[in-house]
Coordinates of C-alpha atoms and ligand atoms in Angstrom, one line a residue:
Chain A
M1 CA 54.3 101.7 114.9
N2 CA 57.8 101.0 116.3
T3 CA 58.4 104.6 117.5
Y4 CA 61.4 103.6 119.5
A5 CA 63.1 102.4 116.3
I6 CA 62.2 105.7 114.5
A7 CA 63.7 107.6 117.5
A8 CA 66.8 105.4 117.5
I9 CA 67.5 105.9 113.8
Y10 CA 66.7 109.6 113.9
Y11 CA 69.0 110.1 116.9
F12 CA 71.7 108.0 115.3
E13 CA 71.7 110.1 112.1
M14 CA 71.5 113.4 113.9
S15 CA 74.4 112.6 116.2
R16 CA 76.5 111.6 113.2
W17 CA 75.9 115.2 112.0
L18 CA 76.5 116.7 115.4
R19 CA 79.9 115.1 115.6
T20 CA 81.0 117.3 112.8
I21 CA 78.8 120.3 113.6
G22 CA 81.6 122.8 113.1
Q23 CA 82.1 121.6 109.5
S24 CA 78.4 121.4 108.9
I25 CA 78.0 125.1 109.8
A26 CA 81.3 126.5 108.4
A27 CA 81.0 124.9 104.9
P28 CA 77.7 126.5 103.9
V29 CA 78.5 129.8 105.5
I30 CA 81.8 130.0 103.6
S31 CA 80.3 128.9 100.2
T32 CA 77.3 131.3 100.5
S33 CA 79.7 134.1 101.3
L34 CA 81.7 133.2 98.2
Y35 CA 78.7 133.2 96.0
F36 CA 77.8 136.7 97.2
V37 CA 81.3 138.0 96.6
V38 CA 81.4 136.5 93.1
F39 CA 77.8 136.8 91.9
G40 CA 76.5 139.5 94.2
S41 CA 79.3 142.0 93.9
A42 CA 81.2 141.3 90.7
I43 CA 78.3 140.4 88.4
G44 CA 75.6 142.1 90.4
S45 CA 77.3 145.5 89.9
R46 CA 76.6 145.1 86.1
M47 CA 73.3 143.4 86.4
T48 CA 71.4 145.5 88.8
Q49 CA 67.9 144.1 88.7
V50 CA 66.1 141.0 87.7
D51 CA 62.3 141.0 87.8
G52 CA 62.5 144.2 89.6
I53 CA 64.5 142.8 92.4
A54 CA 68.1 143.7 93.2
Y55 CA 70.3 141.0 91.8
G56 CA 72.0 140.1 95.1
S57 CA 68.6 139.6 96.8
F58 CA 67.2 137.8 93.7
I59 CA 69.7 135.0 94.0
V60 CA 69.1 134.2 97.7
P61 CA 66.2 131.7 97.2
G62 CA 68.1 130.0 94.4
L63 CA 71.2 129.7 96.5
I64 CA 69.2 128.2 99.3
M65 CA 67.6 125.7 97.0
L66 CA 70.9 124.8 95.4
A67 CA 72.4 124.0 98.8
V68 CA 69.3 122.2 100.1
V69 CA 69.0 120.0 97.1
T70 CA 72.7 119.1 97.0
E71 CA 72.9 118.5 100.8
S72 CA 69.7 116.5 101.0
V73 CA 70.8 114.1 98.4
S74 CA 74.4 113.7 99.6
N75 CA 73.5 113.4 103.2
A76 CA 70.7 110.9 102.8
S77 CA 72.5 108.8 100.2
F78 CA 75.6 108.6 102.4
G79 CA 73.6 107.9 105.5
F80 CA 72.0 104.8 104.1
Y81 CA 74.9 103.7 101.9
F82 CA 77.5 103.7 104.6
P83 CA 76.0 101.0 106.8
R84 CA 75.6 98.9 103.7
F85 CA 79.2 99.4 102.9
T86 CA 80.4 98.6 106.5
G87 CA 77.9 95.7 106.9
T88 CA 76.1 97.2 109.9
I89 CA 72.9 97.3 107.9
Y90 CA 72.3 93.7 109.0
E91 CA 70.8 95.0 112.2
L92 CA 68.2 97.2 110.5
L93 CA 67.3 94.4 108.1
S94 CA 66.8 91.9 111.0
A95 CA 64.9 94.4 113.2
P96 CA 61.1 94.6 113.6
V97 CA 61.0 97.8 111.6
D98 CA 58.9 98.4 108.5
Y99 CA 59.6 100.5 105.4
A100 CA 57.7 103.5 106.8
E101 CA 59.7 103.6 110.1
T102 CA 62.9 103.3 108.2
L103 CA 62.0 106.2 105.9
I104 CA 60.8 108.4 108.7
G105 CA 64.0 107.8 110.6
Y106 CA 66.5 108.2 107.8
V107 CA 64.7 110.7 105.6
G108 CA 63.4 112.7 108.5
A109 CA 66.9 113.2 109.9
A110 CA 68.3 114.2 106.5
A111 CA 65.5 116.6 105.8
T112 CA 65.9 118.1 109.3
K113 CA 69.5 118.9 108.6
S114 CA 68.6 120.4 105.2
V115 CA 65.9 122.7 106.7
L116 CA 68.4 123.9 109.3
L117 CA 70.9 124.4 106.5
G118 CA 68.4 126.5 104.6
F119 CA 67.9 128.8 107.5
L120 CA 71.7 129.0 108.0
I121 CA 72.1 130.2 104.5
L122 CA 69.2 132.6 104.8
L123 CA 70.9 134.1 107.9
T124 CA 74.3 134.4 106.1
A125 CA 72.7 136.0 103.1
N126 CA 71.1 138.6 105.4
F127 CA 74.6 139.9 106.2
F128 CA 75.2 140.7 102.5
V129 CA 71.9 141.8 101.0
P130 CA 68.5 142.8 102.2
V131 CA 66.2 139.8 102.2
H132 CA 62.5 140.1 102.6
I133 CA 60.1 137.2 102.8
Q134 CA 56.6 138.0 101.7
H135 CA 55.0 134.6 102.6
P136 CA 57.0 133.0 105.4
L137 CA 54.7 130.0 105.7
L138 CA 54.8 129.3 102.0
M139 CA 58.6 129.6 102.2
L140 CA 58.7 127.1 105.0
L141 CA 56.4 124.8 103.1
F142 CA 58.6 124.8 100.0
L143 CA 61.7 124.4 102.1
V144 CA 60.3 121.4 103.9
L145 CA 58.8 119.8 100.8
T146 CA 62.1 120.2 98.9
S147 CA 64.2 118.8 101.8
V148 CA 62.0 115.8 102.2
T149 CA 61.7 115.1 98.4
F150 CA 65.5 115.3 97.8
S151 CA 66.3 113.4 101.0
L152 CA 64.0 110.6 99.7
F153 CA 65.8 110.9 96.3
G154 CA 69.2 110.6 98.1
F155 CA 67.9 107.6 100.1
I156 CA 67.0 105.9 96.8
I157 CA 70.5 106.5 95.6
G158 CA 71.8 105.1 98.8
I159 CA 70.0 101.8 98.2
W160 CA 70.8 101.7 94.5
A161 CA 74.5 102.5 94.7
D162 CA 77.0 99.6 95.1
G163 CA 80.1 101.7 95.3
F164 CA 81.2 105.2 96.4
E165 CA 81.5 106.2 92.7
K166 CA 77.9 105.4 92.0
L167 CA 76.9 107.5 95.0
Q168 CA 78.5 110.5 93.2
I169 CA 77.4 109.8 89.6
I170 CA 73.8 111.1 89.7
P171 CA 74.5 114.2 91.8
T172 CA 77.4 115.3 89.6
L173 CA 76.1 114.3 86.2
I174 CA 72.4 115.1 86.6
L175 CA 71.6 117.1 89.7
T176 CA 74.3 119.7 89.7
P177 CA 73.6 120.7 86.0
L178 CA 69.9 120.8 86.6
T179 CA 70.2 123.0 89.7
F180 CA 72.6 125.4 87.9
L181 CA 70.3 125.5 84.9
G182 CA 67.2 125.7 87.1
G183 CA 67.3 129.5 87.5
S184 CA 69.3 129.8 90.7
F185 CA 71.2 132.7 89.3
Y186 CA 68.9 134.1 86.6
S187 CA 65.3 134.3 85.6
I188 CA 64.2 131.8 82.9
K189 CA 62.6 134.8 81.1
M190 CA 66.1 136.1 80.4
L191 CA 66.7 133.1 78.1
P192 CA 65.9 132.9 74.3
A193 CA 62.4 131.5 73.7
F194 CA 63.7 128.0 72.7
W195 CA 65.8 127.6 75.8
Q196 CA 62.8 128.8 77.9
K197 CA 60.8 125.8 76.5
V198 CA 63.7 123.4 77.2
S199 CA 64.0 124.7 80.8
M200 CA 60.4 123.8 81.5
A201 CA 61.5 120.1 81.3
N202 CA 63.8 120.8 84.3
P203 CA 62.0 120.0 87.5
I204 CA 64.3 122.2 89.5
V205 CA 62.9 125.3 87.7
Y206 CA 59.6 124.7 89.4
L207 CA 61.1 124.5 92.8
I208 CA 63.2 127.6 92.6
S209 CA 60.4 129.6 91.0
G210 CA 57.9 128.7 93.7
F211 CA 60.4 129.3 96.4
R212 CA 61.4 132.6 95.0
Y213 CA 57.7 133.6 94.7
S214 CA 57.4 133.1 98.5
F215 CA 60.1 135.7 99.0
Y216 CA 59.4 138.3 96.3
E217 CA 56.1 137.3 94.7
A218 CA 58.0 136.9 91.4
G219 CA 58.5 133.6 89.7
D220 CA 59.0 132.0 86.3
V221 CA 56.0 129.7 86.6
N222 CA 52.7 129.8 88.2
L223 CA 52.7 129.1 92.0
S224 CA 50.2 126.3 91.9
V225 CA 52.1 124.6 89.1
S226 CA 55.2 124.8 91.3
L227 CA 53.4 123.3 94.2
L228 CA 51.8 120.5 92.1
M229 CA 55.2 119.6 90.7
I230 CA 57.0 119.4 94.0
C231 CA 54.1 117.2 95.4
F232 CA 54.3 115.0 92.3
F233 CA 58.1 114.5 92.8
L234 CA 57.6 113.8 96.5
I235 CA 55.0 111.1 95.8
A236 CA 57.1 109.6 93.0
A237 CA 60.2 109.4 95.2
F238 CA 58.2 108.0 98.1
C239 CA 56.7 105.3 96.0
A240 CA 60.1 104.3 94.6
A241 CA 61.7 104.2 98.1
R242 CA 58.8 102.3 99.4
W243 CA 59.0 99.7 96.6
M244 CA 62.7 99.3 97.1
L245 CA 62.4 98.7 100.9
K246 CA 59.4 96.4 100.6
S247 CA 60.9 94.3 97.8
G248 CA 64.3 94.2 99.4
Y249 CA 65.8 95.5 96.2
K250 CA 69.6 95.4 96.5
L251 CA 69.3 94.9 100.2
K252 CA 68.1 91.3 100.6
N253 CA 70.0 89.6 97.7
Chain B
M1 CA 55.6 76.6 120.7
I2 CA 58.5 75.6 118.5
P3 CA 61.1 78.4 118.7
I4 CA 62.2 78.0 115.1
D5 CA 60.4 75.9 112.6
V6 CA 61.7 75.7 109.0
R7 CA 59.8 73.8 106.4
N8 CA 60.8 73.0 102.8
L9 CA 63.0 76.1 102.6
N10 CA 64.9 76.8 99.4
K11 CA 67.1 79.7 98.5
T12 CA 68.4 80.4 95.1
Y13 CA 70.7 83.4 94.8
K14 CA 70.8 85.6 91.7
G15 CA 72.7 83.8 89.0
N16 CA 70.8 80.6 89.7
F17 CA 73.0 79.3 92.5
Q18 CA 71.0 77.2 94.9
A19 CA 72.4 77.8 98.3
L20 CA 69.7 76.0 100.3
K21 CA 67.9 72.8 99.2
N22 CA 64.7 71.8 100.9
I23 CA 65.7 72.6 104.4
N24 CA 63.6 71.3 107.3
L25 CA 64.6 72.2 110.8
H26 CA 62.8 72.2 114.2
I27 CA 64.6 73.8 117.1
K28 CA 63.5 72.9 120.6
T29 CA 63.0 75.4 123.4
G30 CA 66.1 76.0 125.6
E31 CA 68.6 73.9 123.6
I32 CA 71.9 74.8 122.1
F33 CA 71.7 73.8 118.5
A34 CA 74.7 73.6 116.2
L35 CA 74.7 73.9 112.5
L36 CA 77.9 72.1 111.5
G37 CA 79.3 72.3 108.0
P38 CA 82.3 73.3 105.9
N39 CA 82.8 76.8 104.5
G40 CA 80.2 77.6 101.8
A41 CA 77.7 74.9 103.1
G42 CA 75.0 77.5 103.5
K43 CA 75.0 78.0 107.2
T44 CA 75.1 81.8 107.0
T45 CA 72.4 81.8 104.3
L46 CA 70.1 79.7 106.5
I47 CA 70.6 81.9 109.5
N48 CA 70.2 85.1 107.5
T49 CA 67.0 83.8 105.9
I50 CA 65.5 83.1 109.3
C51 CA 66.5 86.5 110.6
G52 CA 65.1 88.4 107.6
I53 CA 68.3 89.5 105.9
V54 CA 68.0 87.2 103.0
R55 CA 64.7 86.5 101.2
P56 CA 63.7 82.9 101.0
T57 CA 62.9 81.6 97.5
N58 CA 60.2 79.4 98.9
G59 CA 59.2 77.5 102.0
T60 CA 58.0 78.7 105.3
I61 CA 59.7 79.7 108.5
T62 CA 58.0 80.5 111.8
V63 CA 59.5 81.8 115.0
D64 CA 57.4 80.8 118.1
G65 CA 54.6 80.3 115.7
H66 CA 54.9 83.7 114.0
D67 CA 55.6 83.6 110.2
I68 CA 58.8 85.6 109.4
I69 CA 57.1 87.4 106.5
T70 CA 53.5 88.0 107.3
D71 CA 54.1 88.5 111.1
F72 CA 57.7 89.8 110.9
R73 CA 57.4 92.1 113.8
A74 CA 56.5 89.5 116.3
A75 CA 59.0 87.0 114.8
R76 CA 62.0 89.4 114.7
S77 CA 61.4 90.8 118.2
L78 CA 62.2 87.4 119.6
I79 CA 65.5 87.0 117.8
G80 CA 69.0 88.3 118.6
L81 CA 71.6 87.9 115.9
V82 CA 75.4 88.0 116.1
P83 CA 76.6 87.8 112.5
Q84 CA 79.7 86.1 111.2
E85 CA 81.5 89.3 110.0
L86 CA 82.6 92.0 112.4
A87 CA 80.4 95.0 111.5
T88 CA 80.3 97.9 114.0
D89 CA 79.7 101.6 113.9
A90 CA 83.3 102.7 114.3
F91 CA 82.5 106.2 115.6
E92 CA 79.8 105.3 118.1
T93 CA 80.5 104.5 121.7
V94 CA 79.8 101.1 123.2
W95 CA 77.0 102.6 125.4
H96 CA 75.3 104.3 122.5
T97 CA 75.5 101.5 120.1
V98 CA 73.9 99.0 122.5
N99 CA 71.1 101.4 123.4
F100 CA 70.6 102.0 119.7
S101 CA 70.0 98.3 119.2
R102 CA 67.5 98.2 122.0
G103 CA 65.5 101.0 120.5
L104 CA 65.6 99.6 117.0
F105 CA 64.0 96.4 118.3
G106 CA 61.2 98.5 119.8
L107 CA 61.9 98.4 123.5
A108 CA 61.7 101.4 125.9
P109 CA 65.1 102.5 127.2
N110 CA 66.3 100.6 130.2
R111 CA 69.7 101.7 131.5
A112 CA 69.9 99.1 134.2
Y113 CA 69.4 96.2 131.8
V114 CA 71.8 97.6 129.3
E115 CA 74.4 98.1 132.0
K116 CA 73.9 94.5 133.2
I117 CA 74.6 93.2 129.6
I118 CA 77.6 95.4 129.1
R119 CA 79.0 94.3 132.5
Q120 CA 78.4 90.6 131.8
L121 CA 80.4 90.9 128.6
S122 CA 83.2 92.7 130.5
L123 CA 82.9 95.8 128.5
W124 CA 81.8 98.2 131.3
D125 CA 85.1 100.0 131.6
K126 CA 85.0 100.6 127.8
K127 CA 81.4 101.9 127.7
N128 CA 82.4 105.4 126.7
N129 CA 85.0 104.3 124.2
K130 CA 84.5 104.6 120.5
I131 CA 84.2 101.1 119.0
M132 CA 87.1 101.7 116.6
T133 CA 89.4 101.9 119.6
L134 CA 88.5 98.3 120.7
S135 CA 90.2 95.0 119.9
G136 CA 88.6 92.4 117.6
G137 CA 87.5 90.3 120.6
M138 CA 85.9 93.3 122.3
K139 CA 84.1 94.2 119.0
R140 CA 82.6 90.8 118.9
R141 CA 81.4 91.1 122.4
V142 CA 79.9 94.5 121.5
M143 CA 78.0 92.7 118.8
I144 CA 76.8 90.1 121.3
A145 CA 75.7 92.9 123.7
K146 CA 73.8 94.5 120.8
A147 CA 72.1 91.2 120.1
L148 CA 71.1 90.8 123.7
S149 CA 70.1 94.4 124.3
H150 CA 66.4 93.6 123.5
E151 CA 66.1 90.6 125.7
P152 CA 65.7 88.0 122.9
K153 CA 64.4 84.5 123.5
I154 CA 66.4 83.1 120.6
L155 CA 70.0 83.9 119.9
F156 CA 71.8 83.2 116.7
L157 CA 75.6 83.0 116.8
D158 CA 77.2 82.7 113.3
E159 CA 80.7 81.3 113.7
P160 CA 81.1 82.7 117.2
S161 CA 84.6 81.6 117.6
A162 CA 85.9 82.9 114.3
G163 CA 88.9 85.1 115.1
V164 CA 88.6 84.6 118.9
D165 CA 91.7 83.2 120.5
V166 CA 91.6 80.0 122.4
S167 CA 91.6 81.4 125.9
L168 CA 88.7 83.7 125.1
R169 CA 86.9 80.9 123.3
K170 CA 86.5 79.1 126.6
D171 CA 85.0 82.2 128.2
M172 CA 82.6 82.6 125.3
W173 CA 81.4 79.0 125.6
E174 CA 80.8 79.7 129.3
N175 CA 78.8 82.8 128.4
V176 CA 76.7 80.9 125.9
R177 CA 76.0 78.2 128.5
T178 CA 75.0 80.8 131.1
L179 CA 72.6 82.3 128.5
R180 CA 71.1 78.9 127.8
D181 CA 70.6 78.4 131.5
S182 CA 68.7 81.6 131.7
G183 CA 66.2 80.2 129.2
V184 CA 67.5 81.5 125.9
T185 CA 67.4 79.1 122.9
I186 CA 70.7 79.2 121.1
I187 CA 71.6 78.3 117.5
L188 CA 75.2 78.5 116.5
T189 CA 77.1 77.6 113.4
T190 CA 80.6 76.3 113.2
H191 CA 82.9 74.3 111.0
Y192 CA 84.8 72.8 113.9
L193 CA 83.5 69.4 115.0
E194 CA 85.1 70.0 118.4
E195 CA 83.1 73.2 119.0
A196 CA 79.9 71.5 118.1
E197 CA 80.8 68.6 120.4
E198 CA 81.8 70.9 123.2
M199 CA 78.7 73.1 123.0
A200 CA 75.7 71.6 121.4
D201 CA 72.8 69.5 122.7
R202 CA 71.8 68.7 119.1
I203 CA 73.7 69.0 115.8
S204 CA 72.6 69.3 112.2
V205 CA 75.3 68.5 109.6
I206 CA 74.9 70.7 106.5
N207 CA 76.8 70.4 103.3
K208 CA 76.3 72.0 99.8
G209 CA 73.0 73.5 101.0
E210 CA 71.5 70.2 102.3
I211 CA 71.0 69.0 105.8
I212 CA 72.5 65.6 105.8
L213 CA 71.4 64.6 109.2
T214 CA 70.2 66.0 112.5
D215 CA 70.8 64.2 115.7
N216 CA 71.5 64.4 119.4
K217 CA 75.2 65.2 120.0
D218 CA 75.9 62.0 121.8
D219 CA 74.3 59.8 119.1
L220 CA 76.0 61.7 116.4
M221 CA 79.4 61.5 118.0
K222 CA 78.9 57.7 118.2
K223 CA 78.3 57.6 114.5
L224 CA 81.0 60.0 113.6
G225 CA 83.5 59.8 116.4
H226 CA 86.3 58.1 114.4
K227 CA 89.7 58.6 115.8
T228 CA 93.3 57.6 115.0
L229 CA 95.8 56.9 117.8
T230 CA 99.4 57.4 116.7
I231 CA 102.2 55.8 118.7
D232 CA 105.7 57.1 118.1
L233 CA 108.1 54.2 118.6
D234 CA 111.6 54.3 120.1
Q235 CA 112.9 51.7 117.7
P236 CA 111.7 50.8 114.2
L237 CA 109.6 47.7 114.0
N238 CA 109.9 45.2 111.2
T239 CA 106.4 43.9 111.4
V240 CA 103.4 44.3 113.7
P241 CA 103.6 41.5 116.3
P242 CA 100.9 38.9 115.7
F243 CA 99.5 39.2 119.2
L244 CA 98.4 42.8 118.3
S245 CA 96.5 41.7 115.2
A246 CA 93.1 42.2 116.9
W247 CA 93.7 46.0 116.7
K248 CA 94.4 46.0 112.9
L249 CA 97.4 48.3 113.4
D250 CA 99.1 50.1 110.5
L251 CA 102.8 50.5 110.5
D252 CA 104.0 53.6 108.6
A253 CA 106.6 53.6 105.9
C254 CA 109.6 54.3 108.1
A255 CA 108.4 51.8 110.6
K256 CA 108.6 54.2 113.5
Q257 CA 104.8 54.9 113.9
L258 CA 101.9 52.7 114.7
H259 CA 98.4 53.8 113.8
Y260 CA 95.3 52.5 115.5
H261 CA 91.9 53.4 114.0
Y262 CA 89.0 53.2 116.4
S263 CA 85.5 54.5 117.2
T264 CA 84.4 56.2 120.4
A265 CA 81.0 54.5 119.8
G266 CA 80.0 52.2 122.7
G267 CA 82.7 53.6 125.0
D268 CA 85.1 50.6 124.7
T269 CA 88.0 52.0 122.7
K270 CA 90.4 49.1 123.5
V271 CA 93.1 51.8 123.8
P272 CA 94.2 50.8 127.4
Q273 CA 94.6 47.2 126.4
L274 CA 96.6 48.1 123.4
L275 CA 99.0 50.2 125.5
A276 CA 99.3 47.4 128.1
G277 CA 100.0 44.9 125.3
L278 CA 102.8 47.1 124.0
S279 CA 104.4 47.4 127.4
K280 CA 104.2 43.7 128.1
A281 CA 105.9 42.9 124.8
G282 CA 108.7 45.5 125.6
I283 CA 107.9 47.8 122.7
A284 CA 109.0 51.2 123.9
Y285 CA 107.4 54.4 122.7
K286 CA 108.2 58.1 123.1
D287 CA 104.8 59.7 122.6
I288 CA 101.2 59.0 121.7
H289 CA 98.5 61.3 120.2
T290 CA 95.1 61.1 118.8
N291 CA 93.4 62.7 115.8
Q292 CA 89.7 63.2 115.3
S293 CA 88.3 62.6 111.8
S294 CA 88.0 65.8 109.9
L295 CA 84.7 67.2 108.7
E296 CA 85.6 66.2 105.1
E297 CA 86.2 62.6 106.2
I298 CA 82.9 62.7 108.1
F299 CA 81.0 63.8 105.0
I300 CA 82.5 61.0 103.0
E301 CA 81.4 58.7 105.7
L302 CA 77.9 60.1 105.9
I303 CA 77.2 60.2 102.1
K304 CA 78.2 56.5 101.8
Ligands
ADP1 N1 74.8 87.2 98.2 C1 75.2 86.0 97.6 N2 75.0 85.9 96.2 C2 75.4 84.7 95.6 N3 75.9 83.7 96.2 C3 76.0 83.7 97.6 C4 75.7 84.9 98.3 N4 76.0 84.7 99.6 C5 76.5 83.4 99.7 N5 76.5 82.9 98.5 C6 76.9 81.5 98.2 O1 76.1 80.6 98.9 C7 76.9 79.5 99.4 C8 76.7 79.4 100.9 O2 77.3 80.5 101.5 P1 77.2 80.7 103.1 O3 75.8 80.6 103.5 O4 77.9 82.0 103.4 O5 78.0 79.5 103.6 P2 78.6 79.2 105.0 O6 78.1 80.2 106.0 O7 78.2 77.8 105.4 O8 80.1 79.3 104.9 C9 78.3 79.8 99.0 O9 78.7 79.0 97.9 C10 78.4 81.2 98.7 O10 79.3 81.5 97.7
MG2 MG1 79.1 81.5 107.2

């Protein structure tokens, strides 16, 4: 194992983030605050409780997932696409580094940033509403699994994209709708029976539900189903990324 | 051990374009080897294939006996690559980017060594500058520093003098020789005959994906060193005087220039005798200059 290479990539990706640390902190704090003003206060005043939880508190896990999913994908995809765009990728491709080391470096760094982001939002939310976490370890597990899975997914987009537009297409056209319809701001049980069924095809529903369970012991789907699903996505994304790196797909002509 | 051994290598890009055709190449330890060929000949493709950036379609490549696919770690650890295109991390400092390269190639940090490399390339006073603030020539030297950061035994330089001005080119050639003297095997590409002649111990001529020939520089220059001597006359000449017929001179259309075609092979160019002959006959001239045959002319010569 080329641990020096893993450290070099990880450190490179983290320092890229640290250069704009102010922005990295300010952006999620501001957007979370806005969500609480709009959803928590304006809507929450009419919709007092969901699943027996105050609405403001109810949306906290969903908000964190929303940010973590979006940020993981955009950070990891940009982090790998940019060196391809500038041409500096030649160095990684000619280095004695295998697929696993590449993934640990890039995906590890992106996931680290996402986990930190999750905690930052949790902290911000605490200023607006009471947040209670019933199962902290389970919460951490979900947070880490989601961060890793979607960083892997972003990494795949970073290999697949051959322009900045393509980098945006999947997040805007697929991911954002799925996260908004995944129960970030409502319980799936509030939907008509037909749309409840349709929602079950949305993988994000399982993430948010499991994550919310770790806070309030209330979720739309069974906890073990949630865990199984996230593990399934993780493995699928890992296999795809591994295949891409090993075959040199879009990287080695 | 053969530093680089390429056997029956073919590369076909997507869209069925064959960029390399049955390449065989054996580099010797400690030499400076030049791949000489016009733009689009396949020089970069060949280098990138050896370095792992482009996948070979078939054939085998070993680096010091290590197969570049099955034993890629050992093979790649030995190689430093300075690619043709300037590609640097604009926001990183010189110091960080060179240390990054060392780590990427699996070596423990060594500040003293990295400092030595950066000093050698005259970048020490820029070590804390972001790369985007450097000039083109400095960026190229940063890329050389990155390639040397992991103490490679084999260094690839893809068109090292592209975009480097003439004065710096001499410095760079000096740097390359120093490296060779320290035991590094060097493979460079160029489309300038003069550069290959100046630098290389051996030269391969490559055209349209095929290696046309590989030879020692001196032998190759004998075969290819065709030159034209042009003499600008003071007064137009009506005909070439008969006593100069041995030189087979051409008189140009306005009768004010004489052209003498000769080969540097064998050493005796008969140029001094020609000039002496002109003086004796009282034919005055203002200026003389020589032209080396262009690569294109050489290819026509070689393919014949
Ligand atoms: N990624 C690629 N896909 C398709 N064709 C390519 C690619 N890279 C290079 N080529 C083609 O291969 C040929 C050799 O290119 P290259 O190796 O860059 O030549 P050189 O370095 O000698 O100028 C050229 O005709 C070029 O257009
Ligand atoms: Mg080239």
